[in-house]
Amino acid sequence: MCFSLWQVPGLRWQGMAVLASSLFAVASFASAGQPGGFADKVNPLIGSSNGGNTYPGAVMPFGMLQWSPENTRGKHVRTASPSGYQYDARRIRGFSLTHLSGAGCAGAGGDVPLMPVTLPITTSPSADLRDERYAADFRHEGEHATPGSYQVKLANGVDVTLAAATRSGMASFDFPAHKPANLLIRASDSEVGSSDASIDVDANTRTVSGSVSSGNFCGYLAKADQRSYYTLYFVAQFDQSFTANGVWQDARVQKGATAAQGGTGYDAKGFPTPGKGSGAWVAFDPAKGPVHVRVGISYVSLDNARANLKSEIAADATVAQVAQHAKDAWNDLLGRIAVDGGSAEQQTVFYTALYHSLLHPNIFSDVNGEYFGFDQRVHRLEGGQKNQYANFSGWDVYRSQLQLVTWLLPDVGSDIAQSLYNQAKQNDGEWDRWTHNSGGTHVMSGDPSGPALADIYAFGGRDFDLQGAYASLVHAATVPTAHDLSDDGCNVECVGERPSLEQWLKLHYIATQSHSWGGAAETLEDATADFALSQLAQDVHDSANAQRFLVRAGYWRNLYNPKATPQEGYIQNRNADGSWPAFSPGSDDGFVEGSAAVYLWMVPFDARGLFQAMGGTAKASARLDGFFHDEHGQWAVTNAGPLHAELNNEPSVETPWLYDFAGQPYKTQDVVRTVLERYWKNAPDGIPGNDDLGEMSSWCVWSALGLYPEIPGRAELLVSSPLFAHAVVHRADGDVTIDAPDASNENRFIHAMSVDGHAYARPWLPSSFAAHGGHLRFELQRSIDSAWGSKSTDAPPSFSARG
């Protein structure tokens, strides 16, 4: 989604140990050749500029708490980026407890920022509209980020260190001597505002607790989402007594008071109301040394926040211990893929991409198994589900991120699938395409839940209620709802799970005028969703529906106009009466964050059928050449205009592998390597566009391995050339070993390949390889080998209805 505004006695790790045993139930793979562990190869600052929208703060894998800075450009009701952090915004107004990585819009979460200040609290922090008084500059030279912890020296002299557990965290604030030592706790100041907030100070127990009700993701775009749908509860326990305290609400400041209440509200445009909000401050004696605070959070209750904190971080724990435990967890998880070769920069890019791929979705259930549901009620985990997950950017992650997560961690994939089904059951049977905490936001287009569940099942996530989820998805795909027939939220946030489903059932396409963001894009997304349902139908042995939904997957053909232009056919908008409106290949009319030229290729399950519609493989291949190159033959793979690829956004991510279907896999190898080399860097601008909760990073991981899950809902892996000389993917059901001893930036073309010692000339691997593993060996060379994988019988499978 690319639209936006801009080891110690007394230490107890009960709750974290439980998480570790479920997430990381294999030995650590930090082996020889990986000094210091895999986490040391991660640079969390990659993607923090150029619209990557990542954050550098402290977080555990899939952690509920993400403790990270909130940057400001001098406007208190706008965060510097949707993640809260923008590399070139050199001022911080707080360190908040929740964040999304790589999202768009105006942000989400950013709940309960804590901000150390070295001046007296004489005016309301909510009235600091330009972040002049209660914010501080910083320099990147004084900043250090690593998986699980974050440290920065502020210009006001305070040294801040953050460390994360799963549902809790710990911080140190080292104040300079001879200055006031005050800590603001901005209860109401979530990134996109709050409808309510409360805070209480208990000096006797050195505790501050409270809550904030928020949501409003992309709310400024449509009234349908200008609402709160979650409440975050927090408990902060300090190791030092307070020398003073006070609260504020809106412009009013009360020294010595211990309670306040009030949110920012949402203004007429859906943004926080300037000047409104509440919070508290507590003061300390800087002569007593650094102030330490342990914070627990919950989306259920204050009692659960306390229980989460007690379970995960002991009262006598240190920040260094919490940070080390998080780093150990990351080393274990990142070590699921061990690579050798390449440059140090390439390894950093790879492991950072893997790190970003494993930040979301987020654990949403508490240590006692409770979680807040989409019906705004408290639920408890049932059956074998270990965790409920939240934050699902469906339009993005069904393409490759969920496959990667499940391939490495099938138990996590299973729980994600069950979580999505739980959300739908609590949401009157509707599967929302973009969920945030305990609310649906309807953002983007299509119905990605079917592909998501089919992806998870195909890559080994089998421990969820497949029968129940499948039946629910079938109902949603065949029975229009009032939301499907509504224009609420359109364009970006159309409230229907299947917008204009009635047209899909009657016309067999979504028309120019519909209840969707764009009819042509919706048609392609629905075709993919129905293809995924056909695969799930096979999984539950429902042969009739397998055929039915496969036929429906072919409805994309109803929008292929062979005479769209005098020279070429395109998929384009079509009126309900069957006529074709005016058309231009570079237009985004009918499409979502892309042009007709971009969306032409988005039929990944039936590439052969698409090529046939275009006049044959030779013509399709020539058009692909023009898609990836400009009129001068130069690469045109991102920001090259609407007629060319946009490999910084999801509609284009599968296109490089289409050459594998066209008998020219060497071109896949060339495009993929070029994108990795030019646009994925060890730098703040090292991600080409929004990372979208890890989707784009997962593309980088798969591509660097020389593999890609091209077909939604299936586990065949398409092949490109590996970036590293050696890689091992450690899996419980069988390791995958990839050897390419001649791999280099220049040696990018496959001359030969073997699977388990046997010569292999196909540019794809069957699903059994993803399931059981094996040994791949590549011979790479500098020059093109146009013969390898070129036979028509070598092409990956395509799927269309028969009969």
Short mmCIF file of C-alpha atoms in Angstrom, two decimals, residues 403 454-455 458-459 531 535 538 709-716 767 797 799:
data_model
loop_
_atom_site.label_atom_id
_atom_site.label_comp_id
_atom_site.label_asym_id
_atom_site.label_seq_id
_atom_site.Cartn_x
_atom_site.Cartn_y
_atom_site.Cartn_z
CA GLN A 403 4.02 -18.14 2.75
CA ALA A 454 -4.85 -21.19 1.09
CA ASP A 455 -1.26 -19.90 1.23
CA ALA A 458 -0.22 -24.96 1.18
CA PHE A 459 2.96 -24.07 3.07
CA PHE A 531 -8.79 -19.53 -7.48
CA GLN A 535 -7.62 -24.89 -3.93
CA GLN A 538 -9.67 -29.52 -3.06
CA PRO A 709 5.73 -18.55 -4.35
CA GLU A 710 4.15 -17.18 -7.52
CA ILE A 711 0.78 -18.89 -7.48
CA PRO A 712 -1.56 -17.83 -4.64
CA GLY A 713 -2.81 -20.76 -2.63
CA ARG A 714 -0.23 -23.23 -3.95
CA ALA A 715 3.29 -24.16 -2.87
CA GLU A 716 5.09 -24.53 -6.20
CA SER A 767 4.95 -28.32 -3.94
CA PRO A 797 1.81 -25.01 -14.18
CA PHE A 799 -4.62 -23.37 -13.97
#
